[in-house]
PDB file of C-alpha atoms in Angstrom:
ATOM      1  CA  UNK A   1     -10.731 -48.537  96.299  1.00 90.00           C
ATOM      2  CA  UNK A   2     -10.561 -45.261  94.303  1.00 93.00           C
ATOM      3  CA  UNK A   3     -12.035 -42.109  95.968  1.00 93.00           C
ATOM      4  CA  UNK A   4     -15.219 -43.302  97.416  1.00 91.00           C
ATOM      5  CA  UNK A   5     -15.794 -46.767  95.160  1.00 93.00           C
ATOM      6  CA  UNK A   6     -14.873 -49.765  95.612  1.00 93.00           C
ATOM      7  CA  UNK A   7     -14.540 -52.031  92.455  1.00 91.00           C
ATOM      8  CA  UNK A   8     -14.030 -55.473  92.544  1.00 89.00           C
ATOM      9  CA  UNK A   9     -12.169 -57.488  89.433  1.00 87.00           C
ATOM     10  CA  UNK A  10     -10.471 -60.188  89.033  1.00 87.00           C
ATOM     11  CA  UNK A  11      -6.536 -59.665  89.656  1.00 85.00           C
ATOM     12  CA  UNK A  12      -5.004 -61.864  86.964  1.00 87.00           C
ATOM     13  CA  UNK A  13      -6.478 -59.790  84.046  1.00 88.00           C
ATOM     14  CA  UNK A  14      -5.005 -56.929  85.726  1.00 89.00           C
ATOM     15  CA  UNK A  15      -1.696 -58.095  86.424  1.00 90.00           C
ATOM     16  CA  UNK A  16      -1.119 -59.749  83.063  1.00 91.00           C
ATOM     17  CA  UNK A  17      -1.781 -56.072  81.338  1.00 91.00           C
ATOM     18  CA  UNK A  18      -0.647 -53.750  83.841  1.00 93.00           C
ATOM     19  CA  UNK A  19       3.261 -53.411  84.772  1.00 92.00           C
ATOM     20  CA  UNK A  20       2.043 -51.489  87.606  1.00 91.00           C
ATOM     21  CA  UNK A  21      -0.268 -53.919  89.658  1.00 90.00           C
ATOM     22  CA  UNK A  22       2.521 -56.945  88.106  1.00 89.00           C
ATOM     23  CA  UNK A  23       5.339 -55.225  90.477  1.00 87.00           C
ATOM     24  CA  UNK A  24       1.904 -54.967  93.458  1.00 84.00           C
ATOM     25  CA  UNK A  25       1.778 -58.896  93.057  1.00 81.00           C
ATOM     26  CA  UNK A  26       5.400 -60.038  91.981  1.00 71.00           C
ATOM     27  CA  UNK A  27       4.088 -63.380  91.868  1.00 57.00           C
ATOM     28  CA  UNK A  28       1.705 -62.610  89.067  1.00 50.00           C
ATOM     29  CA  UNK A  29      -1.422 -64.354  91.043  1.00 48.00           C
ATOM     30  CA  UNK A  30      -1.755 -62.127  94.839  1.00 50.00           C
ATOM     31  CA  UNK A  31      -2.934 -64.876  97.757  1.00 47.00           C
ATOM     32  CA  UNK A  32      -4.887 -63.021  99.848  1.00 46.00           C
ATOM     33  CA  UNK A  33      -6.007 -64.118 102.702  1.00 46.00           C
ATOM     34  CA  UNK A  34      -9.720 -63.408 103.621  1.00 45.00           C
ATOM     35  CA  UNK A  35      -8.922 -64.313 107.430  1.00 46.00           C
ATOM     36  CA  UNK A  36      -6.770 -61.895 108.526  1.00 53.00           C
ATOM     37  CA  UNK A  37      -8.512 -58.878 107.001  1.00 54.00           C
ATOM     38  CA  UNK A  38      -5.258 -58.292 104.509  1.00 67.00           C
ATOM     39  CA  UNK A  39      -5.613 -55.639 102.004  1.00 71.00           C
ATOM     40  CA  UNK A  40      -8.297 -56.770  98.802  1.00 68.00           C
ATOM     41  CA  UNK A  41      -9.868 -59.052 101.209  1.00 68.00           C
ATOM     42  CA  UNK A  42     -13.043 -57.679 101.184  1.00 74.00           C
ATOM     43  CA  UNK A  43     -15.087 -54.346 100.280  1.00 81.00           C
ATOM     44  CA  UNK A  44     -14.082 -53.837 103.721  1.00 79.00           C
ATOM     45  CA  UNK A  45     -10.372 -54.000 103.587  1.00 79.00           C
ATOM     46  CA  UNK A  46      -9.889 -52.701 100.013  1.00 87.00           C
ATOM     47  CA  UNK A  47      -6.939 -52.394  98.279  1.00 87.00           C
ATOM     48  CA  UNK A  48      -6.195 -48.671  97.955  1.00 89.00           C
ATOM     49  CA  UNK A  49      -5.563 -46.384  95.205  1.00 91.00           C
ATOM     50  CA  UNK A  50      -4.534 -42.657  95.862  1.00 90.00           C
ATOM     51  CA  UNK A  51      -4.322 -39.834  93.506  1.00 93.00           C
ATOM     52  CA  UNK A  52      -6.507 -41.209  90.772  1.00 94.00           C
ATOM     53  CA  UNK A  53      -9.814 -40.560  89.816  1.00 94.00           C
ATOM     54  CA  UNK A  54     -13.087 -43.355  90.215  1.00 95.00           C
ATOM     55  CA  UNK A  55     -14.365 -42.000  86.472  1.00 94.00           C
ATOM     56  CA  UNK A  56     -10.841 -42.547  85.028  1.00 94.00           C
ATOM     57  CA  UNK A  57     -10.340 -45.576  86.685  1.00 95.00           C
ATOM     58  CA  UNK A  58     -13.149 -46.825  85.682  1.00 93.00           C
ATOM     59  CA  UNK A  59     -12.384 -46.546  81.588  1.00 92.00           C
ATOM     60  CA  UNK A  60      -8.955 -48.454  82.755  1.00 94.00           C
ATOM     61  CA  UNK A  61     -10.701 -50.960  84.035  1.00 93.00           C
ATOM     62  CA  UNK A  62     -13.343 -51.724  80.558  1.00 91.00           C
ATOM     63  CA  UNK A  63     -10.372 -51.447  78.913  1.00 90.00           C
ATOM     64  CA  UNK A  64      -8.490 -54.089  80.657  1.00 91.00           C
ATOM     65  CA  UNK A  65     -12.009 -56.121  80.706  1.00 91.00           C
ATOM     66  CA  UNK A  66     -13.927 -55.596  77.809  1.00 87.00           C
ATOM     67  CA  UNK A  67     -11.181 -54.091  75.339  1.00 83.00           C
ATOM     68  CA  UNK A  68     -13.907 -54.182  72.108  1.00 76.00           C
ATOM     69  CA  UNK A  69     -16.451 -52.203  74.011  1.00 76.00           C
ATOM     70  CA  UNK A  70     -14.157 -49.754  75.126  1.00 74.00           C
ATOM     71  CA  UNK A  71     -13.118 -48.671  71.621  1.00 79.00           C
ATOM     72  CA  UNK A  72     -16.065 -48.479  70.205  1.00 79.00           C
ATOM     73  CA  UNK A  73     -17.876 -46.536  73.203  1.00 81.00           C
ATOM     74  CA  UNK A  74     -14.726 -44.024  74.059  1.00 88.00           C
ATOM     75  CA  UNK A  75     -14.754 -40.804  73.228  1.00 89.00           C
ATOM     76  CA  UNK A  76     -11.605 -37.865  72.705  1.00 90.00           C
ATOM     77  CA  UNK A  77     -11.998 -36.650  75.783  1.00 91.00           C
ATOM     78  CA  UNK A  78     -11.848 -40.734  77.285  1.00 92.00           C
ATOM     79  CA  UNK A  79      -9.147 -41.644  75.379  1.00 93.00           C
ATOM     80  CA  UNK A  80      -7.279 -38.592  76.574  1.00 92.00           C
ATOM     81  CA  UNK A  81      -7.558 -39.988  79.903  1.00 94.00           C
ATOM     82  CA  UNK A  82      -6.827 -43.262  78.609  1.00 94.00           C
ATOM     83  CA  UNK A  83      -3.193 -41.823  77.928  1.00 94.00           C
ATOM     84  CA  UNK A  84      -2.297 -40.561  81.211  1.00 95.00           C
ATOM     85  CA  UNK A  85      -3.552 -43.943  82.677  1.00 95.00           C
ATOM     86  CA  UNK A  86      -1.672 -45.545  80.553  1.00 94.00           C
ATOM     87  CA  UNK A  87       1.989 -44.104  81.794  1.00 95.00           C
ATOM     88  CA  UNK A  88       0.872 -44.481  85.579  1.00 94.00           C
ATOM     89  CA  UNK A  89      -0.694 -47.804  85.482  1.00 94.00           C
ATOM     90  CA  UNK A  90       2.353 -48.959  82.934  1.00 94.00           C
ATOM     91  CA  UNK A  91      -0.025 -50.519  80.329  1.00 93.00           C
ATOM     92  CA  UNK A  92       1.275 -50.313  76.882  1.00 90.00           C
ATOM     93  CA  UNK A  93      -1.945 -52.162  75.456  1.00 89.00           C
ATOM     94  CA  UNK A  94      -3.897 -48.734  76.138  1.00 91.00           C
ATOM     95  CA  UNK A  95      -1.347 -46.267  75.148  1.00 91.00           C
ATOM     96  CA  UNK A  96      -0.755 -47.409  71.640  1.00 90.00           C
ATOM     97  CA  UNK A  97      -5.210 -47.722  71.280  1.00 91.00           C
ATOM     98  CA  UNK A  98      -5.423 -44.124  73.047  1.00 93.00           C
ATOM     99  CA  UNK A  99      -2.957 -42.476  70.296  1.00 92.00           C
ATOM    100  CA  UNK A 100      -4.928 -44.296  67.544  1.00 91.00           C
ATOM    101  CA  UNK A 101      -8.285 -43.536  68.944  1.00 90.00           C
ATOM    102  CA  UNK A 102      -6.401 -39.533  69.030  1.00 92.00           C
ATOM    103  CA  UNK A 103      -5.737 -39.573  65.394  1.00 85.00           C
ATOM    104  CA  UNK A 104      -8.553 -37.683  64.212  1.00 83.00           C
ATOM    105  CA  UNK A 105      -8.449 -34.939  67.217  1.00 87.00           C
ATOM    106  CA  UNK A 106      -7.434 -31.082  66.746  1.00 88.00           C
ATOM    107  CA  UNK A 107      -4.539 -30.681  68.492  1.00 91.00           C
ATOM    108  CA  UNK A 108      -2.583 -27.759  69.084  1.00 92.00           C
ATOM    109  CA  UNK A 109       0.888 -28.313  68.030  1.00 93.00           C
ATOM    110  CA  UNK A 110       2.583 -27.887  71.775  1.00 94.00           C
ATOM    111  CA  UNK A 111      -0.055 -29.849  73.168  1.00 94.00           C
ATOM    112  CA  UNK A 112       0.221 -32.725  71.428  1.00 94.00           C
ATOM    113  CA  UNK A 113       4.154 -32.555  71.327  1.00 95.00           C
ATOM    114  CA  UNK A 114       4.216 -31.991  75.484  1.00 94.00           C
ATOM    115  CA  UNK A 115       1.962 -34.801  75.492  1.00 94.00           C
ATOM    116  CA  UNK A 116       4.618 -37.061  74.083  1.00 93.00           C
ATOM    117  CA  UNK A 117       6.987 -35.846  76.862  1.00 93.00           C
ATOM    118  CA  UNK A 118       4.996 -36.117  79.453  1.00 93.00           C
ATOM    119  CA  UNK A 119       3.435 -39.770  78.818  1.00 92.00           C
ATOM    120  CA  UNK A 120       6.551 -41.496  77.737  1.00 89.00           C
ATOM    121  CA  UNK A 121       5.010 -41.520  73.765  1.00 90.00           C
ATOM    122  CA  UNK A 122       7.260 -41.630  70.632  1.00 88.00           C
ATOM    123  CA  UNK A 123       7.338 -37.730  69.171  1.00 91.00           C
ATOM    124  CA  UNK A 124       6.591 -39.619  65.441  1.00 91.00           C
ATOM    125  CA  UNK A 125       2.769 -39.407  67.080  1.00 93.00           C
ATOM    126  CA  UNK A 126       3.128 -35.822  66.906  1.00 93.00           C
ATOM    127  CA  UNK A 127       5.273 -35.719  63.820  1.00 93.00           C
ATOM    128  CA  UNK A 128       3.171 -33.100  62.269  1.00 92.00           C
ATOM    129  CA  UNK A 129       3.183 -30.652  65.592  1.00 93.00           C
ATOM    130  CA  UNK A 130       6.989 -31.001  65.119  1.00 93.00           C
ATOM    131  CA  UNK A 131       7.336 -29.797  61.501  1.00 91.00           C
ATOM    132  CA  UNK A 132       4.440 -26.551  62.419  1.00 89.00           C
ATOM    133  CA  UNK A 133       6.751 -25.667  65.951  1.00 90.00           C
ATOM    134  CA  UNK A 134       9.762 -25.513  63.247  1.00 88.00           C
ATOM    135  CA  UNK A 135       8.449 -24.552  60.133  1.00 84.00           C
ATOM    136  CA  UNK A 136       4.919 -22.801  60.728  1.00 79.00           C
ATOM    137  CA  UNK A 137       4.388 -19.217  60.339  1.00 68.00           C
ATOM    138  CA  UNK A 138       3.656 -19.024  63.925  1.00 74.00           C
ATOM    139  CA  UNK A 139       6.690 -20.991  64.899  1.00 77.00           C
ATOM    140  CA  UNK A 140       8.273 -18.358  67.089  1.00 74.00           C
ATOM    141  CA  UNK A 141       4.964 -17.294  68.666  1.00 79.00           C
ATOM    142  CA  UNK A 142       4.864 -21.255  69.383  1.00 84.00           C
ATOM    143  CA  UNK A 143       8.439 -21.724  70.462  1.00 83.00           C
ATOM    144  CA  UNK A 144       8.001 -18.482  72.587  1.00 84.00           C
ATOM    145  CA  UNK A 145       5.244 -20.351  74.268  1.00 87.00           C
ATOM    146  CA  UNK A 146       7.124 -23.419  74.722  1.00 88.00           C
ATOM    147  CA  UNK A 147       8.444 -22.815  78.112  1.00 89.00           C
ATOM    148  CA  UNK A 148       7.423 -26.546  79.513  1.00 92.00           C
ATOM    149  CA  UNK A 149       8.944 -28.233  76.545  1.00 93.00           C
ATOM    150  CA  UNK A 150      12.644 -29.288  77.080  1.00 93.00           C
ATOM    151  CA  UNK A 151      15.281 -26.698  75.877  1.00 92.00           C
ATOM    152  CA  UNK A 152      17.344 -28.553  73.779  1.00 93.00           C
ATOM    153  CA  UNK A 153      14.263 -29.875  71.658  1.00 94.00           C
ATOM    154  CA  UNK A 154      13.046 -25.978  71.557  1.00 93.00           C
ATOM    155  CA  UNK A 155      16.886 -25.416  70.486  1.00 92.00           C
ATOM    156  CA  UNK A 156      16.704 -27.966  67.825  1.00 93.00           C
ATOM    157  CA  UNK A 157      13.604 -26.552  66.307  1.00 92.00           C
ATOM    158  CA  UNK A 158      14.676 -23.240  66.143  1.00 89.00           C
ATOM    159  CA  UNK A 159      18.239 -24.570  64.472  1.00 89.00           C
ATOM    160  CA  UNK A 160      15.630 -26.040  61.727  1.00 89.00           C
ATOM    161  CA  UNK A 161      13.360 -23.315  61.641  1.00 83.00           C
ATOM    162  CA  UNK A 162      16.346 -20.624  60.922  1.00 80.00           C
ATOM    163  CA  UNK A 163      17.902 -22.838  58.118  1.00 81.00           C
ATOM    164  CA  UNK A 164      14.344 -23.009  56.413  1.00 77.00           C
ATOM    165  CA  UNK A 165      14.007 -19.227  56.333  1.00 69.00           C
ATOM    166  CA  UNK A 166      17.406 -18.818  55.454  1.00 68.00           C
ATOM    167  CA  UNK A 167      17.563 -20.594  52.383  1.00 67.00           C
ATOM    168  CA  UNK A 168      14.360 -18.120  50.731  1.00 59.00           C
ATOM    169  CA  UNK A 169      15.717 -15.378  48.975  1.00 49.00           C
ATOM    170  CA  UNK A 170      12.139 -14.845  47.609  1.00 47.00           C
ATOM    171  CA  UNK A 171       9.008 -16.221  49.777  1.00 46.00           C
ATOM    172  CA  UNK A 172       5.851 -16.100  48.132  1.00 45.00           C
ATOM    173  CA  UNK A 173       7.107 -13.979  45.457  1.00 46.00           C
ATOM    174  CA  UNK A 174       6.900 -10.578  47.348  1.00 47.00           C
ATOM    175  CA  UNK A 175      10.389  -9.783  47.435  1.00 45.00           C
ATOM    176  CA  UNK A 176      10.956 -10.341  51.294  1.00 48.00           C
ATOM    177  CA  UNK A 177      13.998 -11.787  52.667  1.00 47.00           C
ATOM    178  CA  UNK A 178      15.901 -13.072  55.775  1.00 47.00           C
ATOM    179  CA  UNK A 179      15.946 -10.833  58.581  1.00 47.00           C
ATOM    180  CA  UNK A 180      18.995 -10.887  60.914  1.00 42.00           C
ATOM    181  CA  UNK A 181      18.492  -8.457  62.984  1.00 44.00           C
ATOM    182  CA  UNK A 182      14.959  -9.751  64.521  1.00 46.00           C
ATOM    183  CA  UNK A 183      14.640 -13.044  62.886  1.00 45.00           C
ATOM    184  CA  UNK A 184      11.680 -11.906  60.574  1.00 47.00           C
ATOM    185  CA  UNK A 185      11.415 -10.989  56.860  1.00 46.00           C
ATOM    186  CA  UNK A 186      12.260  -7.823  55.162  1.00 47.00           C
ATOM    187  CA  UNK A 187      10.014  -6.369  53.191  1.00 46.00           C
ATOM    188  CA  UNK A 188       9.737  -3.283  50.544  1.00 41.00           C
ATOM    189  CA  UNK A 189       8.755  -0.285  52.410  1.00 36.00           C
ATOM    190  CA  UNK A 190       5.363   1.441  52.503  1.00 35.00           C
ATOM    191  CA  UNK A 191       4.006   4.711  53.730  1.00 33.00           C
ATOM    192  CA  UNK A 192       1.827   5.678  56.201  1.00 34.00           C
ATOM    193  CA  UNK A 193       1.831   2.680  58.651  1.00 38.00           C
ATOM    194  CA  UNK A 194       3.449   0.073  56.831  1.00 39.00           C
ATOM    195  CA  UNK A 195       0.533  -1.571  55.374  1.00 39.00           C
ATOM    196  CA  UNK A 196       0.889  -3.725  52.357  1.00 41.00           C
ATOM    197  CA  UNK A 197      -1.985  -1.166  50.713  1.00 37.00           C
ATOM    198  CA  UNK A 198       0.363   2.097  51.123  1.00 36.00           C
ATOM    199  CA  UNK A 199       2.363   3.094  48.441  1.00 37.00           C
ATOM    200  CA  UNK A 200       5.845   1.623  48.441  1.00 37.00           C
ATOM    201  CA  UNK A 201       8.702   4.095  48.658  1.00 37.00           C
ATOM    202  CA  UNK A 202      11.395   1.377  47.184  1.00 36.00           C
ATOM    203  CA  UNK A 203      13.455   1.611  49.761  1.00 37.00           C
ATOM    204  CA  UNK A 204      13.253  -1.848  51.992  1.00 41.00           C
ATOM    205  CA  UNK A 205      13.037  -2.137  56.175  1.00 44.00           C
ATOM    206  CA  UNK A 206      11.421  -4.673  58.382  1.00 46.00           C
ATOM    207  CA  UNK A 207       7.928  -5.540  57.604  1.00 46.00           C
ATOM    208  CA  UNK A 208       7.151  -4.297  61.070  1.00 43.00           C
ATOM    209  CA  UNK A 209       7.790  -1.292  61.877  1.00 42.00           C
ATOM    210  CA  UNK A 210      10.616   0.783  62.514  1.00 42.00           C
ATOM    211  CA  UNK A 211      10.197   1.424  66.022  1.00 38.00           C
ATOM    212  CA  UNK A 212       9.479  -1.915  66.772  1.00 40.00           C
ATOM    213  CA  UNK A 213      10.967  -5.378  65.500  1.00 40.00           C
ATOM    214  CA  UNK A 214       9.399  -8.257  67.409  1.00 41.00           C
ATOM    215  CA  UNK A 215      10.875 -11.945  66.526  1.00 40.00           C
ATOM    216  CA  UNK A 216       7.484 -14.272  65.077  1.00 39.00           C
ATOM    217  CA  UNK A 217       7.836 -14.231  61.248  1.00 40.00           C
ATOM    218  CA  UNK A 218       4.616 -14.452  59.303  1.00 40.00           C
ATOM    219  CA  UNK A 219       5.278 -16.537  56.802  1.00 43.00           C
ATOM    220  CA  UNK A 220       5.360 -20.159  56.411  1.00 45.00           C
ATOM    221  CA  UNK A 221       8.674 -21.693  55.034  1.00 50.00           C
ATOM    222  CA  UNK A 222       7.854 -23.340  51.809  1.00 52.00           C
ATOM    223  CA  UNK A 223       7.255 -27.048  50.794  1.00 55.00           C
ATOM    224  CA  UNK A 224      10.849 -26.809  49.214  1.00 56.00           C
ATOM    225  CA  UNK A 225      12.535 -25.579  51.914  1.00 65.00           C
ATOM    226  CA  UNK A 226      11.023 -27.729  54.676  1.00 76.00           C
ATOM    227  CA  UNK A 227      13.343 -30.558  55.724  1.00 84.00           C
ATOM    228  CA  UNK A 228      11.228 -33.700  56.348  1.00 86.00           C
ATOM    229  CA  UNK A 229      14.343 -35.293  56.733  1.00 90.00           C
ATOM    230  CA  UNK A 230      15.932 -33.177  59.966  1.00 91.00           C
ATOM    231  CA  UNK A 231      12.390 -33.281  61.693  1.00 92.00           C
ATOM    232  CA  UNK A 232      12.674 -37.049  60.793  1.00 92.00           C
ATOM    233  CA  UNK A 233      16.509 -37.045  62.527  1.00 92.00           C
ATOM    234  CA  UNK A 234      15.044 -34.410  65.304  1.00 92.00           C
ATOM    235  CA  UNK A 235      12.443 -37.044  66.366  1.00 93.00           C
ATOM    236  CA  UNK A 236      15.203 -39.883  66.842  1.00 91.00           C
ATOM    237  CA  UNK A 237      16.822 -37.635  68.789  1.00 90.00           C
ATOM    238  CA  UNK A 238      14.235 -37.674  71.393  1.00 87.00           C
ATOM    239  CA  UNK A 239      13.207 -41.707  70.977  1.00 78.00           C
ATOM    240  CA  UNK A 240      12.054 -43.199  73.995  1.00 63.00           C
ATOM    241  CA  UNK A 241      12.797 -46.274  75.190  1.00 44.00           C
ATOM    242  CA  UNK A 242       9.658 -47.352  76.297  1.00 41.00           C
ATOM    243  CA  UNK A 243       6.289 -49.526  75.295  1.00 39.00           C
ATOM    244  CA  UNK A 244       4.048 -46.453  75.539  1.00 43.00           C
ATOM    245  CA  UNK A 245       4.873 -45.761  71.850  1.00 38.00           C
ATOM    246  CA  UNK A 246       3.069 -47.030  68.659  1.00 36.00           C
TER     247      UNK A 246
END
């Protein structure tokens, strides 16, 4: 039982997919005896499940059933749920089709990527998310933002992020460079209020202002200077040892 329903299925089928209801019924095949009124015995004595939702339960269950069906009827939002069932219920089967049935959806970077750390998924999933947290030109807005993810992964984007910017003397050609003082470009300065359609005074200064210096730099590291490789060795780093992954 699950909120208010009742479903009744056939146990093997679940057992054989699900580590979850395997470690219910060690024996792989529950004997349940109708008698006594034990647990699963009838809509009366129902086996219960707490904290989970009939709906979601239900797509579990035409997965587990009717696998074919379920791909071609679910939807982004059910095969979002589809991951989260996946890490409780410990069925690997569902995780790897949720993440493919996922490929084609939107996600924002630190979505996807706290995803991966809160299901137990392999961070190559969100490969892409990875390289925008480090290299984007957003990426310190994002890592700002980041305060769920773990530190040290937040620390080993930002390590990647800084050597990216670092090595451009001369991003997009408009003569702005590295930063140290706020982590953001320098920039020829301009009168008036800084805007790129003053008139520049050739002297250089933050491309903020000078009153203010906040840390997100606006532009995006380029192609050359993006390390495939380190965001490659960054994901390894965080590897998981489990079946949830692709």
């Amino acid at each position: 039982q699950v909120e208010n329903t009742v479903f009744r299925v056939p146990i093997k089928k679940l057992v054989d997919e699900s580590n979850f209801f395997k470690q219910m019924f060690s024996d792989g095949t529950p004997a349940i005896d109708t008698r006594n009124g034990e647990e699963g015995a009838s809509v009366d004595h129902p086996i219960a499940i707490p904290d989970e939702s009939a709906d979601d339960f239900a797509l579990l269950l035409s997965w587990v059933y009717t696998k074919s069906d379920a791909i071609a009827e679910f939807k982004n939002a059910e095969w979002r749920a589809c991951l989260r069932l996946s890490h409780k219920f410990g069925i690997p089967t569902l995780g790897r089709a949720a993440q493919n049935g996922l490929q084609s959806e939107e996600f924002d970077p630190l979505e996807k990527v706290q995803l991966c750390f809160d299901y137990d998924l392999d961070l190559a999933w969100a490969k892409d998310s990875v390289s925008t947290i480090c290299y984007g030109w957003n990426s310190l807005l994002l890592l700002d933002a980041a305060n769920t993810l773990p530190i040290k992964f937040r620390l080993e984007c930002m390590k990647l992020r800084e050597a990216a910017f670092k090595a451009q003397s001369n991003p997009n050609g408009n003569g702005f460079h590295w930063c140290d003082g706020c982590g953001g470009w320098m920039a020829p300065c301009y009168r008036g209020s800084g805007d790129a359609s003053g008139t520049s005074t050739g002297r250089e200064r933050c491309i903020y202002n000078n009153s203010r210096c906040p840390k997100p730099a606006l532009y995006i590291a380029s192609s050359s200077h993006r390390d495939e490789n380190a965001v490659s060795t960054l994901l390894s780093m965080f590897a998981v040892q489990s079946t949830q992954g692709p």
